[in-house]
Amino acid sequence: MKFWSQYFIPTLKESPADAEIPSHKLLIRAGLVRKLGGGLYTYLPLGLRVMQKLTQICREEIERGGGIELQMPHLHPAENWQQGPRWAAIREVMFRVDGAGDGKRGPREPEYVLGPTHEEVITPLVRAEITSYRDLPKNLFQITTKFRNEIRPRFGLMRAREFVMMDAYSFDANDEAAIKSYHAMKTAYENFFRRVGAHAIAVEADTGVMGGSYSHEFMIPAEIGDNDILYNEESGYAANREKATSALVPAGLADAAPAGALEEFATPGIVTIAALAAPPYSAPADKQFKTLVYVGDGKPFLVVLRGCDELEEAKLGALGFSVFRPATPEEIEPVMGAKPGSLGTVKGTIKNPDALAGIFADHAIRLVGNGTTGANKDGFHLRHVNVSRDLTVTRFGDFRRVQPGEPDPTSGQPLKLRRGIEVGHIFKLGTKYSDKYGAVYTDDQKQNHPVVMGCYGIGISRTMQAIIEQGHDADGVVWPWASAPFHVLICVLDPQLPEAMDLARQLGAAAEKAGADVLIDDRAERPGVKFKDADLIGIPLRLTIGGKGLKEGIIELKWRTQKEVAKISLADAAARVTAEVQAAQAKA
Ligand code: ATP
Ligand code: MG
């Protein structure tokens, strides 16, 4: 039992100027967190209590899914990362720390980094400690603070520089066992999100810089989310747009028959798809080829799309470069022979084809037929361009961004688009890390094999805020029972009356006995202030004890989710509170 007058719940009437979304405003106003700096927050007592509840539920569910808890350092020797497969790709997001130093390392090669995640620490640990098939499977997890130098921290805890994550790593003898671990974790995630009262859905996800094949993200649908989800309720298909595919291009589609010989024509000043689509050229966007130049691990490469399509940059991850980016105009001309706006991949037109790491074409260009593309000569294009006859392509793949309305790949139903907050992620990593760090085990025939890994993350602090984003009204937070900082708030309107405080303590004790956490508002404040604060901090069950009610022999009981206020006789009060708490506990 905590007493508000002695406790620390700094609520605010006004939202801070930098809080743009409801959950961020409420985090501050309801006294859950305070900002220290960009993406850095103090968890105030209420916020800390929520974090502790989420942490405990997460621990229980991950353990039920086979996890074993440990704790790794936050400060990592930079060597661990430099030896790993993604130092180049991820170093910008890491906080680098200088130690006492031997003076040999330059400023760009730090001695330590603050852990953004822990594959680079746990794989060497497992390499050293797990040697035999008898040691497998293992699933090791921790719930700790992570550090990422996010370029644009925003929305409070949603994208912070320091945040709390549950991260788990599974180690199996073979693929089949790894898939089993993956599914056990998927179930653990579903249980966790259900128990904490967050409505999260699993969507197919891109594997990004992590690599690997199986990957799902857990998304909480919300307008302010950073992720686009393409889905269809009927078929059950749901995928992050970065990964989504569609049935737009029929499998095995052959080229249209060429309708004429390749022909160059002058297009002075025409450097956009739209300009070429307009008269006098009138080449519709879906009848054009768009050629983009990227640089992957230092070498330029080309991506060819329909003129009407957009590149889904994340899909370039499948090409295997450890880093890639769009080429600059200065890098393009020497390779292609023309400036952007006149580029193409027609055979023999690229100035320096040997400089290229490859020409990657989206499957949908097969829908173009007789198309138009740049001639790699400023101010000129080519028409009657046909894919097989005229274009150089190293490899076809899925590189375009799927649009809502396209047929879903499983059933052909139209895809819909909604936004979501990523609160969790599961990957089957395969042997990417075990190969790199030499994490092998010996089977019963004394043969060595790399361990097959999976990695799993839940953003605990982001989940706390996402629950608020999903569960609030105009007056404040509406906590689900299991995540609430307290379950029962007893508002004592006349705390100067000893009989009122005695009753509060009695009812508080009854609620605690039934398993609830109890906060007593014993502040000498006006009822209006107390009720406003009660709604703001969102405790599920409110009991109100006032001098007037005591004279009439009643107290009031109200759920945060309901409008009605029940009047309960003093004689029934303890039993009723016990029953309400027990019912809520059973449901949660
Ligand atoms: P995002 O795409 O949002 O940047 P991520 O894909 O980099 O996230 P993971 O590396 O998969 O994230 O981390 C696991 C989980 O940690 C995420 O699902 C998310 O809930 C949480 N998380 C990641 N970055 C942040 C952050 N900057 N602030 C708060 N939570 C985060
Ligand atoms: Mg992710």
Coordinates of C-alpha atoms and ligand atoms in Angstrom, one line a residue:
M1 CA 0.0 0.0 0.0
K2 CA 1.4 3.4 -1.0
F3 CA 0.1 6.8 0.2
W4 CA 0.1 9.4 -2.5
S5 CA 1.0 12.3 -0.1
Q6 CA 4.3 10.5 0.8
Y7 CA 4.9 9.1 -2.7
F8 CA 6.2 10.7 -5.9
I9 CA 3.7 11.2 -8.6
P10 CA 4.3 14.5 -10.3
T11 CA 1.2 14.9 -12.6
L12 CA 0.9 17.9 -15.0
K13 CA -2.1 19.8 -16.4
E14 CA -0.2 20.7 -19.6
S15 CA 1.7 18.6 -22.1
P16 CA 5.3 19.5 -22.8
A17 CA 5.8 21.3 -26.1
D18 CA 7.8 18.5 -27.7
A19 CA 5.2 15.8 -27.1
E20 CA 3.3 15.3 -30.4
I21 CA 1.3 12.1 -29.8
P22 CA -1.2 11.2 -27.1
S23 CA 0.9 8.5 -25.4
H24 CA 4.0 10.7 -25.2
K25 CA 1.9 13.5 -23.7
L26 CA 0.4 11.1 -21.2
L27 CA 3.7 9.6 -20.2
I28 CA 4.8 13.0 -19.0
R29 CA 1.4 14.3 -17.7
A30 CA 0.6 11.1 -15.7
G31 CA 4.0 11.3 -14.0
L32 CA 5.4 8.1 -15.6
V33 CA 8.7 9.5 -17.0
R34 CA 10.7 12.7 -17.3
K35 CA 13.0 13.7 -20.1
L36 CA 16.7 14.1 -19.4
G37 CA 17.9 14.7 -22.9
G38 CA 17.1 13.7 -26.5
G39 CA 15.9 10.1 -26.3
L40 CA 16.8 9.8 -22.6
Y41 CA 14.2 9.4 -19.9
T42 CA 14.0 8.8 -16.1
Y43 CA 11.4 6.3 -15.1
L44 CA 9.5 7.9 -12.3
P45 CA 8.0 5.6 -9.6
L46 CA 4.8 4.9 -11.6
G47 CA 6.6 4.3 -14.8
L48 CA 9.1 2.1 -13.1
R49 CA 6.3 0.0 -11.6
V50 CA 4.8 -0.5 -15.1
M51 CA 8.2 -1.5 -16.4
Q52 CA 8.6 -4.0 -13.6
K53 CA 5.3 -5.6 -14.3
L54 CA 6.0 -5.9 -18.0
T55 CA 9.4 -7.3 -17.2
Q56 CA 8.1 -9.9 -14.9
I57 CA 5.3 -11.1 -17.3
C58 CA 7.9 -11.1 -20.1
R59 CA 10.3 -13.2 -18.0
E60 CA 7.5 -15.7 -17.1
E61 CA 6.4 -16.2 -20.7
I62 CA 9.9 -16.4 -22.2
E63 CA 10.8 -19.0 -19.5
R64 CA 7.7 -20.9 -20.4
G65 CA 8.9 -20.8 -24.0
G66 CA 12.2 -22.4 -22.9
G67 CA 14.3 -19.3 -22.1
I68 CA 17.0 -19.2 -19.4
E69 CA 17.8 -15.8 -18.0
L70 CA 21.3 -14.4 -17.8
Q71 CA 22.8 -10.9 -17.9
M72 CA 25.5 -9.6 -20.2
P73 CA 27.5 -6.4 -19.9
H74 CA 26.3 -3.1 -21.4
L75 CA 29.8 -2.1 -22.2
H76 CA 31.4 -4.3 -24.9
P77 CA 35.0 -4.4 -26.1
A78 CA 34.9 -3.0 -29.7
E79 CA 36.8 -6.1 -30.9
N80 CA 33.8 -8.3 -30.3
W81 CA 31.9 -6.2 -32.9
Q82 CA 34.8 -5.7 -35.3
Q83 CA 35.1 -9.5 -35.6
G84 CA 31.4 -9.8 -36.3
P85 CA 29.5 -9.7 -39.6
R86 CA 27.9 -6.2 -39.3
W87 CA 30.4 -3.8 -37.8
A88 CA 30.3 -1.7 -41.0
A89 CA 26.6 -1.6 -41.2
I90 CA 25.8 -0.9 -37.5
R91 CA 28.8 1.1 -36.2
E92 CA 27.0 4.5 -36.8
V93 CA 24.2 3.5 -34.5
M94 CA 26.6 2.6 -31.6
F95 CA 27.8 4.8 -28.9
R96 CA 31.5 4.5 -28.8
V97 CA 33.4 4.8 -25.5
D98 CA 37.0 5.5 -24.9
G99 CA 38.6 3.5 -22.1
A100 CA 41.9 4.3 -20.4
G101 CA 43.4 3.3 -23.7
D102 CA 46.9 2.2 -24.8
G103 CA 47.1 5.3 -27.1
K104 CA 47.3 3.1 -30.2
R105 CA 43.7 3.4 -31.4
G106 CA 42.6 6.3 -33.5
P107 CA 39.5 8.3 -32.6
R108 CA 37.4 6.3 -35.1
E109 CA 38.3 2.9 -33.6
P110 CA 36.9 3.0 -30.1
E111 CA 38.0 0.6 -27.3
Y112 CA 34.4 0.0 -26.2
V113 CA 30.9 0.3 -27.5
L114 CA 27.6 0.5 -25.6
G115 CA 25.5 -2.6 -26.5
P116 CA 22.7 -1.9 -29.1
T117 CA 22.0 -5.7 -28.9
H118 CA 24.0 -8.7 -28.0
E119 CA 24.6 -11.3 -30.7
E120 CA 28.3 -10.2 -30.8
V121 CA 28.6 -11.0 -27.1
I122 CA 26.5 -14.1 -26.7
T123 CA 27.9 -16.0 -29.8
P124 CA 31.5 -15.9 -28.4
L125 CA 30.2 -17.0 -25.0
V126 CA 28.4 -20.0 -26.6
R127 CA 31.4 -20.8 -28.7
A128 CA 33.5 -21.1 -25.5
E129 CA 30.9 -22.9 -23.3
I130 CA 28.8 -25.1 -25.7
T131 CA 30.7 -27.9 -27.4
S132 CA 28.6 -31.0 -27.6
Y133 CA 25.2 -31.9 -29.0
R134 CA 24.3 -32.8 -25.4
D135 CA 24.5 -29.1 -24.5
L136 CA 21.8 -28.2 -27.1
P137 CA 19.2 -26.8 -27.4
K138 CA 19.7 -23.7 -25.3
N139 CA 17.7 -20.4 -25.3
L140 CA 19.4 -17.6 -23.3
F141 CA 17.7 -14.3 -22.6
Q142 CA 18.1 -11.1 -20.6
I143 CA 16.0 -8.0 -20.0
T144 CA 18.3 -5.0 -20.0
T145 CA 19.0 -1.6 -21.2
K146 CA 20.1 -1.1 -24.8
F147 CA 21.9 1.9 -26.3
R148 CA 21.4 3.2 -29.9
N149 CA 22.4 6.5 -31.2
E150 CA 19.2 7.0 -33.1
I151 CA 19.5 10.0 -35.5
R152 CA 16.1 11.2 -34.7
P153 CA 14.8 10.0 -31.3
R154 CA 11.1 10.8 -31.1
F155 CA 7.8 10.2 -29.5
G156 CA 9.2 9.7 -26.0
L157 CA 10.0 6.0 -25.3
M158 CA 9.0 4.9 -28.8
R159 CA 12.4 5.7 -30.3
A160 CA 14.8 6.4 -27.5
R161 CA 18.6 6.3 -27.3
E162 CA 18.5 4.2 -24.2
F163 CA 15.7 1.7 -23.9
V164 CA 14.8 -1.6 -22.3
M165 CA 14.7 -4.7 -24.4
M166 CA 14.2 -8.4 -23.7
D167 CA 16.6 -10.1 -26.0
A168 CA 16.8 -13.9 -26.4
Y169 CA 19.1 -16.1 -28.4
S170 CA 18.4 -19.7 -29.3
F171 CA 21.0 -22.3 -30.2
D172 CA 20.0 -25.5 -31.9
A173 CA 21.7 -28.5 -33.5
N174 CA 19.9 -28.2 -36.8
D175 CA 17.4 -26.3 -38.8
E176 CA 14.4 -28.3 -37.8
A177 CA 15.1 -27.8 -34.1
A178 CA 15.8 -24.1 -34.7
I179 CA 12.3 -23.8 -36.4
K180 CA 10.8 -25.4 -33.3
S181 CA 12.6 -22.8 -31.1
Y182 CA 11.3 -20.1 -33.4
H183 CA 7.7 -21.3 -33.0
A184 CA 8.0 -21.6 -29.2
M185 CA 9.2 -18.0 -29.0
K186 CA 6.4 -16.9 -31.3
T187 CA 3.9 -18.4 -28.9
A188 CA 5.7 -16.9 -25.9
Y189 CA 5.4 -13.5 -27.6
E190 CA 1.7 -14.0 -28.3
N191 CA 1.2 -14.9 -24.6
F192 CA 3.2 -11.9 -23.4
F193 CA 1.3 -9.3 -25.5
R194 CA -2.0 -10.8 -24.6
R195 CA -1.2 -10.9 -20.9
V196 CA 0.0 -7.2 -20.7
G197 CA -3.1 -6.1 -22.6
A198 CA -1.4 -5.1 -25.9
H199 CA -3.2 -6.1 -29.1
A200 CA -0.2 -7.0 -31.2
I201 CA -0.3 -8.9 -34.5
A202 CA 2.5 -10.9 -36.0
V203 CA 3.5 -9.8 -39.5
E204 CA 6.1 -11.2 -41.9
A205 CA 9.2 -9.1 -41.8
D206 CA 12.3 -8.2 -43.6
T207 CA 15.5 -9.7 -42.2
G208 CA 17.5 -6.6 -42.9
V209 CA 21.1 -6.4 -41.8
M210 CA 20.6 -9.5 -39.6
G211 CA 20.2 -11.9 -42.5
G212 CA 18.4 -15.2 -42.2
S213 CA 15.0 -16.4 -43.4
Y214 CA 12.2 -16.8 -40.8
S215 CA 11.2 -13.4 -39.5
H216 CA 8.1 -11.9 -37.9
E217 CA 7.5 -8.5 -36.3
F218 CA 4.9 -8.0 -33.7
M219 CA 3.0 -4.8 -34.5
I220 CA 0.5 -2.8 -32.5
P221 CA -1.8 -1.1 -35.1
A222 CA -1.6 2.7 -34.6
E223 CA -1.7 5.7 -36.9
I224 CA 1.5 7.0 -35.4
G225 CA 3.5 3.8 -36.1
D226 CA 6.7 3.9 -38.1
N227 CA 5.8 0.8 -40.1
D228 CA 3.5 0.1 -43.0
I229 CA 1.7 -3.2 -42.9
L230 CA 0.0 -4.7 -45.9
Y231 CA -2.6 -7.2 -44.9
N232 CA -5.9 -8.9 -45.7
E233 CA -8.1 -10.1 -42.9
E234 CA -9.8 -12.8 -44.8
S235 CA -6.7 -14.6 -46.1
G236 CA -4.7 -13.7 -42.9
Y237 CA -1.8 -12.5 -44.9
A238 CA 0.1 -9.7 -43.1
A239 CA 3.5 -8.4 -43.9
N240 CA 5.7 -5.4 -43.3
R241 CA 5.7 -3.3 -46.5
E242 CA 9.5 -3.7 -46.6
K243 CA 8.9 -7.4 -47.1
A244 CA 5.4 -7.6 -48.7
T245 CA 5.0 -9.3 -52.0
S246 CA 2.0 -9.5 -54.3
A247 CA 0.6 -11.7 -57.0
L248 CA 0.7 -8.8 -59.5
V249 CA 3.2 -10.5 -61.8
P250 CA 2.0 -14.0 -62.7
A251 CA 4.7 -16.6 -62.1
G252 CA 6.6 -17.5 -65.3
L253 CA 5.3 -14.5 -67.3
A254 CA 7.0 -14.4 -70.6
D255 CA 8.0 -11.3 -72.5
A256 CA 5.5 -9.6 -74.8
A257 CA 6.5 -10.0 -78.5
P258 CA 8.7 -7.1 -79.7
A259 CA 6.6 -4.6 -81.6
G260 CA 9.4 -3.0 -83.5
A261 CA 13.1 -2.4 -83.7
L262 CA 14.9 -0.4 -81.0
E263 CA 14.8 3.3 -81.9
E264 CA 16.6 6.3 -80.3
F265 CA 14.8 9.6 -80.2
A266 CA 15.7 13.0 -78.8
T267 CA 14.2 14.1 -75.5
P268 CA 15.8 17.5 -74.8
G269 CA 15.4 18.5 -71.1
I270 CA 13.3 15.5 -70.3
V271 CA 14.6 13.9 -67.1
T272 CA 11.5 12.5 -65.3
I273 CA 9.1 9.7 -65.8
A274 CA 6.2 12.2 -65.6
A275 CA 7.7 14.4 -68.4
L276 CA 8.2 11.4 -70.7
A277 CA 4.6 10.3 -70.0
A278 CA 3.2 13.7 -71.1
P279 CA 2.8 14.7 -74.8
P280 CA 4.5 14.8 -77.2
Y281 CA 6.3 11.6 -76.0
S282 CA 3.2 10.1 -74.3
A283 CA 5.1 7.0 -72.9
P284 CA 2.9 5.9 -70.0
A285 CA 4.8 5.4 -66.7
D286 CA 4.0 1.7 -66.7
K287 CA 5.5 1.4 -70.2
Q288 CA 8.8 2.9 -69.1
F289 CA 11.9 1.4 -67.5
K290 CA 13.4 3.2 -64.5
T291 CA 17.1 2.8 -63.9
L292 CA 18.5 3.6 -60.4
V293 CA 22.2 3.6 -59.5
Y294 CA 23.3 2.4 -56.0
V295 CA 26.6 1.8 -54.4
G296 CA 27.1 -1.5 -52.6
D297 CA 30.3 -2.1 -50.5
G298 CA 32.0 0.6 -52.6
K299 CA 30.9 -0.7 -56.1
P300 CA 28.0 0.8 -58.2
F301 CA 25.1 -1.4 -59.1
L302 CA 21.8 -0.8 -61.0
V303 CA 18.2 -1.5 -60.2
V304 CA 15.6 -1.6 -63.0
L305 CA 11.9 -1.1 -62.2
R306 CA 8.8 -0.1 -64.1
G307 CA 8.5 3.7 -64.4
C308 CA 5.3 3.5 -62.3
D309 CA 6.9 1.6 -59.5
E310 CA 8.9 2.7 -56.5
L311 CA 11.9 0.9 -55.1
E312 CA 11.5 -0.7 -51.7
E313 CA 15.0 -0.1 -50.5
A314 CA 14.9 -2.7 -47.8
K315 CA 14.5 -5.4 -50.4
L316 CA 18.0 -4.6 -51.7
G317 CA 19.2 -6.2 -48.4
A318 CA 18.7 -9.6 -50.3
L319 CA 21.6 -8.7 -52.6
G320 CA 24.1 -9.4 -49.8
F321 CA 26.0 -6.1 -49.6
S322 CA 26.9 -5.3 -46.1
V323 CA 26.2 -1.6 -46.8
F324 CA 24.6 0.2 -49.7
R325 CA 23.3 3.6 -50.6
P326 CA 22.1 5.7 -53.6
A327 CA 24.9 6.8 -55.8
T328 CA 25.7 10.5 -56.1
P329 CA 25.3 12.3 -59.5
E330 CA 29.2 12.6 -59.6
E331 CA 29.5 8.8 -59.3
I332 CA 26.8 8.0 -61.9
E333 CA 28.0 9.8 -65.0
P334 CA 31.5 8.2 -65.3
V335 CA 29.9 4.7 -65.2
M336 CA 26.7 5.3 -67.2
G337 CA 27.8 8.0 -69.6
A338 CA 24.8 10.2 -68.8
K339 CA 23.2 12.1 -66.0
P340 CA 20.2 10.7 -64.1
G341 CA 17.1 11.2 -66.2
S342 CA 18.7 9.6 -69.3
L343 CA 19.8 6.3 -67.8
G344 CA 19.0 2.8 -69.1
T345 CA 20.4 -0.7 -69.3
V346 CA 20.0 -1.5 -73.0
K347 CA 22.8 -3.7 -74.1
G348 CA 25.9 -1.8 -75.3
T349 CA 24.7 1.6 -74.0
I350 CA 26.4 1.6 -70.6
K351 CA 29.7 3.5 -70.8
N352 CA 31.7 1.4 -68.3
P353 CA 29.7 -1.8 -67.6
D354 CA 32.8 -3.5 -66.0
A355 CA 32.6 -1.0 -63.1
L356 CA 29.2 -2.5 -62.1
A357 CA 28.6 -5.0 -59.3
G358 CA 25.4 -6.1 -61.2
I359 CA 22.2 -5.1 -62.8
F360 CA 19.2 -6.2 -60.8
A361 CA 15.7 -6.1 -62.3
D362 CA 12.4 -6.3 -60.7
H363 CA 10.1 -9.0 -61.9
A364 CA 7.4 -6.5 -62.9
I365 CA 9.4 -5.1 -65.8
R366 CA 8.2 -8.2 -67.6
L367 CA 4.8 -6.5 -67.7
V368 CA 6.2 -3.5 -69.6
G369 CA 6.4 -5.1 -73.1
N370 CA 7.6 -2.5 -75.7
G371 CA 8.9 0.1 -73.4
T372 CA 10.9 3.3 -73.3
T373 CA 14.1 3.9 -71.4
G374 CA 17.1 6.3 -71.2
A375 CA 19.8 5.9 -73.9
N376 CA 22.7 6.7 -71.5
K377 CA 23.2 9.8 -73.6
D378 CA 21.9 13.1 -72.1
G379 CA 18.7 14.2 -73.9
F380 CA 18.0 10.9 -75.6
H381 CA 15.8 7.9 -74.9
L382 CA 15.1 4.6 -76.6
R383 CA 11.7 3.1 -77.6
H384 CA 10.5 -0.4 -78.5
V385 CA 12.7 -1.7 -75.7
N386 CA 12.0 -5.4 -74.8
V387 CA 13.4 -7.1 -71.7
S388 CA 15.0 -10.3 -73.1
R389 CA 15.9 -8.9 -76.5
D390 CA 17.4 -5.6 -75.3
L391 CA 18.2 -5.3 -71.6
T392 CA 21.2 -6.5 -69.7
V393 CA 20.1 -8.1 -66.5
T394 CA 22.3 -9.9 -64.0
R395 CA 19.4 -11.2 -61.9
F396 CA 15.7 -10.7 -61.4
G397 CA 14.2 -10.2 -58.0
D398 CA 11.5 -8.6 -56.0
F399 CA 12.5 -5.0 -55.5
R400 CA 9.4 -2.9 -55.9
R401 CA 7.2 -1.5 -53.2
V402 CA 3.8 -3.2 -53.1
Q403 CA 0.8 -0.9 -53.3
P404 CA -2.5 -1.3 -51.4
G405 CA -5.1 -2.9 -53.7
E406 CA -2.7 -5.3 -55.3
P407 CA -3.6 -9.0 -54.9
D408 CA -2.1 -10.7 -51.9
P409 CA 0.3 -13.5 -52.7
T410 CA -1.6 -16.2 -50.8
S411 CA -5.1 -15.7 -52.0
G412 CA -5.3 -12.9 -54.5
Q413 CA -7.5 -10.8 -52.2
P414 CA -6.8 -7.1 -52.4
L415 CA -4.2 -5.9 -49.9
K416 CA -5.0 -3.1 -47.4
L417 CA -2.5 -0.7 -45.7
R418 CA -2.3 0.3 -42.1
R419 CA 0.4 1.6 -39.8
G420 CA 1.8 -0.2 -36.8
I421 CA 4.3 0.2 -34.0
E422 CA 6.9 -2.6 -33.9
V423 CA 7.1 -3.9 -30.4
G424 CA 8.8 -7.2 -31.0
H425 CA 10.8 -9.1 -33.5
I426 CA 11.8 -12.7 -34.0
F427 CA 14.4 -14.0 -36.4
K428 CA 15.7 -17.3 -37.4
L429 CA 19.3 -16.3 -37.9
G430 CA 20.8 -19.6 -39.2
T431 CA 24.6 -19.9 -38.9
K432 CA 25.6 -16.3 -39.9
Y433 CA 27.0 -15.6 -36.4
S434 CA 28.1 -19.1 -35.5
D435 CA 30.1 -19.3 -38.7
K436 CA 31.7 -16.0 -38.1
Y437 CA 32.6 -16.7 -34.4
G438 CA 33.3 -20.4 -34.9
A439 CA 30.4 -21.5 -32.6
V440 CA 30.4 -25.2 -33.4
Y441 CA 29.3 -28.3 -31.5
T442 CA 30.3 -32.0 -32.0
D443 CA 27.6 -34.5 -32.8
D444 CA 27.5 -38.1 -31.6
Q445 CA 29.7 -39.2 -34.6
K446 CA 32.4 -36.6 -33.5
Q447 CA 31.6 -34.4 -36.4
N448 CA 31.6 -30.6 -36.0
H449 CA 28.6 -28.4 -37.1
P450 CA 27.8 -24.7 -36.6
V451 CA 25.0 -24.1 -34.1
V452 CA 21.8 -22.8 -35.7
M453 CA 20.8 -19.6 -34.1
G454 CA 17.6 -17.5 -33.6
C455 CA 17.4 -14.1 -32.1
Y456 CA 14.4 -12.4 -30.5
G457 CA 13.7 -8.9 -29.1
I458 CA 10.8 -7.2 -27.3
G459 CA 10.9 -3.5 -26.7
I460 CA 9.7 -3.4 -23.1
S461 CA 9.8 0.4 -22.8
R462 CA 8.3 0.9 -26.2
T463 CA 5.5 -1.6 -25.3
M464 CA 4.7 0.4 -22.2
Q465 CA 4.1 3.5 -24.4
A466 CA 2.3 1.5 -27.1
I467 CA -0.2 0.2 -24.4
I468 CA -0.9 3.8 -23.6
E469 CA -1.2 4.8 -27.3
Q470 CA -3.8 2.0 -27.6
G471 CA -5.5 2.5 -24.3
H472 CA -6.3 6.1 -23.4
D473 CA -9.2 8.5 -23.6
A474 CA -9.6 12.3 -23.4
D475 CA -9.0 12.2 -19.6
G476 CA -5.9 10.1 -19.4
V477 CA -4.4 6.6 -19.4
V478 CA -6.6 3.6 -19.2
W479 CA -4.3 0.8 -17.9
P480 CA -5.1 -2.8 -18.6
W481 CA -5.1 -4.7 -15.3
A482 CA -1.8 -6.6 -15.7
S483 CA 0.3 -3.6 -16.7
A484 CA -1.2 -1.0 -14.3
P485 CA 1.2 0.6 -11.8
F486 CA -1.4 0.1 -9.2
H487 CA -4.7 -1.9 -9.5
V488 CA -6.8 0.0 -7.0
L489 CA -6.8 3.7 -6.2
I490 CA -8.6 4.6 -3.0
C491 CA -9.5 8.3 -3.1
V492 CA -10.0 9.7 0.4
L493 CA -11.9 13.0 -0.1
D494 CA -11.6 13.9 3.6
P495 CA -8.2 12.5 4.7
Q496 CA -8.4 14.6 7.9
L497 CA -11.2 12.3 9.2
P498 CA -9.5 9.4 11.0
E499 CA -12.5 7.1 10.2
A500 CA -12.1 7.8 6.5
M501 CA -8.4 6.9 6.6
D502 CA -9.1 3.8 8.7
L503 CA -11.6 2.5 6.2
A504 CA -9.1 3.3 3.4
R505 CA -6.5 1.1 5.1
Q506 CA -9.0 -1.7 5.7
L507 CA -10.2 -1.8 2.1
G508 CA -6.7 -1.4 0.9
A509 CA -5.7 -4.4 3.0
A510 CA -8.6 -6.5 1.6
A511 CA -7.6 -5.6 -2.0
E512 CA -4.0 -6.5 -1.3
K513 CA -5.0 -9.8 0.2
A514 CA -6.9 -10.5 -3.0
G515 CA -3.7 -9.8 -5.0
A516 CA -4.0 -6.1 -5.9
D517 CA -1.5 -3.3 -5.6
V518 CA -3.1 -0.3 -3.8
L519 CA -2.5 3.4 -3.9
I520 CA -4.3 5.6 -1.4
D521 CA -4.9 9.2 -2.4
D522 CA -4.6 10.9 1.0
R523 CA -3.6 14.3 -0.3
A524 CA -5.3 17.4 1.1
E525 CA -6.7 18.3 -2.4
R526 CA -10.1 19.3 -3.7
P527 CA -12.2 16.3 -5.0
G528 CA -12.1 17.8 -8.5
V529 CA -8.3 17.7 -8.5
K530 CA -8.3 14.1 -7.1
F531 CA -10.7 12.8 -9.7
K532 CA -8.9 14.5 -12.6
D533 CA -5.6 13.0 -11.4
A534 CA -7.3 9.6 -10.9
D535 CA -8.5 9.6 -14.5
L536 CA -5.1 10.9 -15.7
I537 CA -3.0 8.1 -14.1
G538 CA -5.6 5.5 -15.2
I539 CA -5.7 3.1 -12.3
P540 CA -8.3 0.4 -13.2
L541 CA -10.4 0.4 -10.1
R542 CA -11.3 3.5 -8.0
L543 CA -12.9 3.5 -4.6
T544 CA -14.0 6.8 -3.2
I545 CA -14.4 7.4 0.5
G546 CA -15.9 10.8 1.6
G547 CA -17.2 12.2 4.9
K548 CA -20.7 12.6 3.4
G549 CA -20.8 9.0 2.2
L550 CA -19.6 7.7 5.5
K551 CA -22.5 9.5 7.2
E552 CA -24.9 7.8 4.6
G553 CA -23.0 4.5 5.1
I554 CA -21.7 4.2 1.6
I555 CA -18.5 4.3 -0.5
E556 CA -18.3 4.6 -4.3
L557 CA -16.7 2.1 -6.7
K558 CA -15.9 2.9 -10.3
W559 CA -13.9 1.2 -13.1
R560 CA -11.7 3.5 -15.2
T561 CA -13.2 1.9 -18.3
Q562 CA -16.8 2.5 -17.3
K563 CA -19.0 5.6 -16.7
E564 CA -21.2 4.2 -13.9
V565 CA -20.4 4.8 -10.3
A566 CA -21.7 2.1 -7.9
K567 CA -22.7 3.0 -4.4
I568 CA -21.8 0.2 -1.9
S569 CA -22.8 -0.1 1.7
L570 CA -20.0 0.0 4.2
A571 CA -21.0 -3.4 5.4
D572 CA -20.5 -4.9 1.9
A573 CA -17.5 -2.9 0.9
A574 CA -14.6 -5.2 1.9
A575 CA -16.3 -8.3 0.4
R576 CA -17.2 -6.4 -2.8
V577 CA -13.7 -5.1 -3.3
T578 CA -12.3 -8.6 -2.8
A579 CA -14.7 -10.0 -5.3
E580 CA -14.0 -7.3 -7.9
V581 CA -10.2 -7.7 -7.5
Q582 CA -10.4 -11.5 -7.8
A583 CA -12.5 -11.3 -10.9
A584 CA -10.1 -8.9 -12.5
Q585 CA -7.1 -11.0 -11.6
A586 CA -8.7 -14.1 -13.0
K587 CA -9.4 -12.4 -16.4
A588 CA -5.9 -10.8 -16.7
Ligands
ATP1 P1 13.1 -0.1 -35.4 O1 12.8 -0.7 -36.7 O2 11.9 0.4 -34.7 O3 14.3 0.8 -35.4 P2 14.7 -2.4 -34.9 O4 14.2 -3.3 -36.0 O5 16.0 -1.7 -35.0 O6 13.5 -1.3 -34.5 P3 15.3 -4.6 -33.2 O7 16.8 -4.5 -33.3 O8 14.5 -5.7 -33.8 O9 14.6 -3.2 -33.5 O10 15.0 -4.6 -31.6 C1 14.0 -5.3 -31.0 C2 12.9 -4.4 -30.4 O11 13.5 -3.3 -29.6 C3 12.1 -3.7 -31.4 O12 11.0 -4.5 -31.9 C4 11.5 -2.5 -30.7 O13 10.4 -2.9 -29.9 C5 12.6 -2.2 -29.7 N1 13.4 -1.0 -30.1 C6 14.3 -0.9 -31.1 N2 14.8 0.3 -31.2 C7 14.2 1.0 -30.2 C8 14.4 2.4 -29.8 N3 15.3 3.2 -30.4 N4 13.6 2.8 -28.7 C9 12.8 2.0 -28.1 N5 12.6 0.7 -28.5 C10 13.3 0.2 -29.5
MG2 MG 13.2 -5.0 -36.0

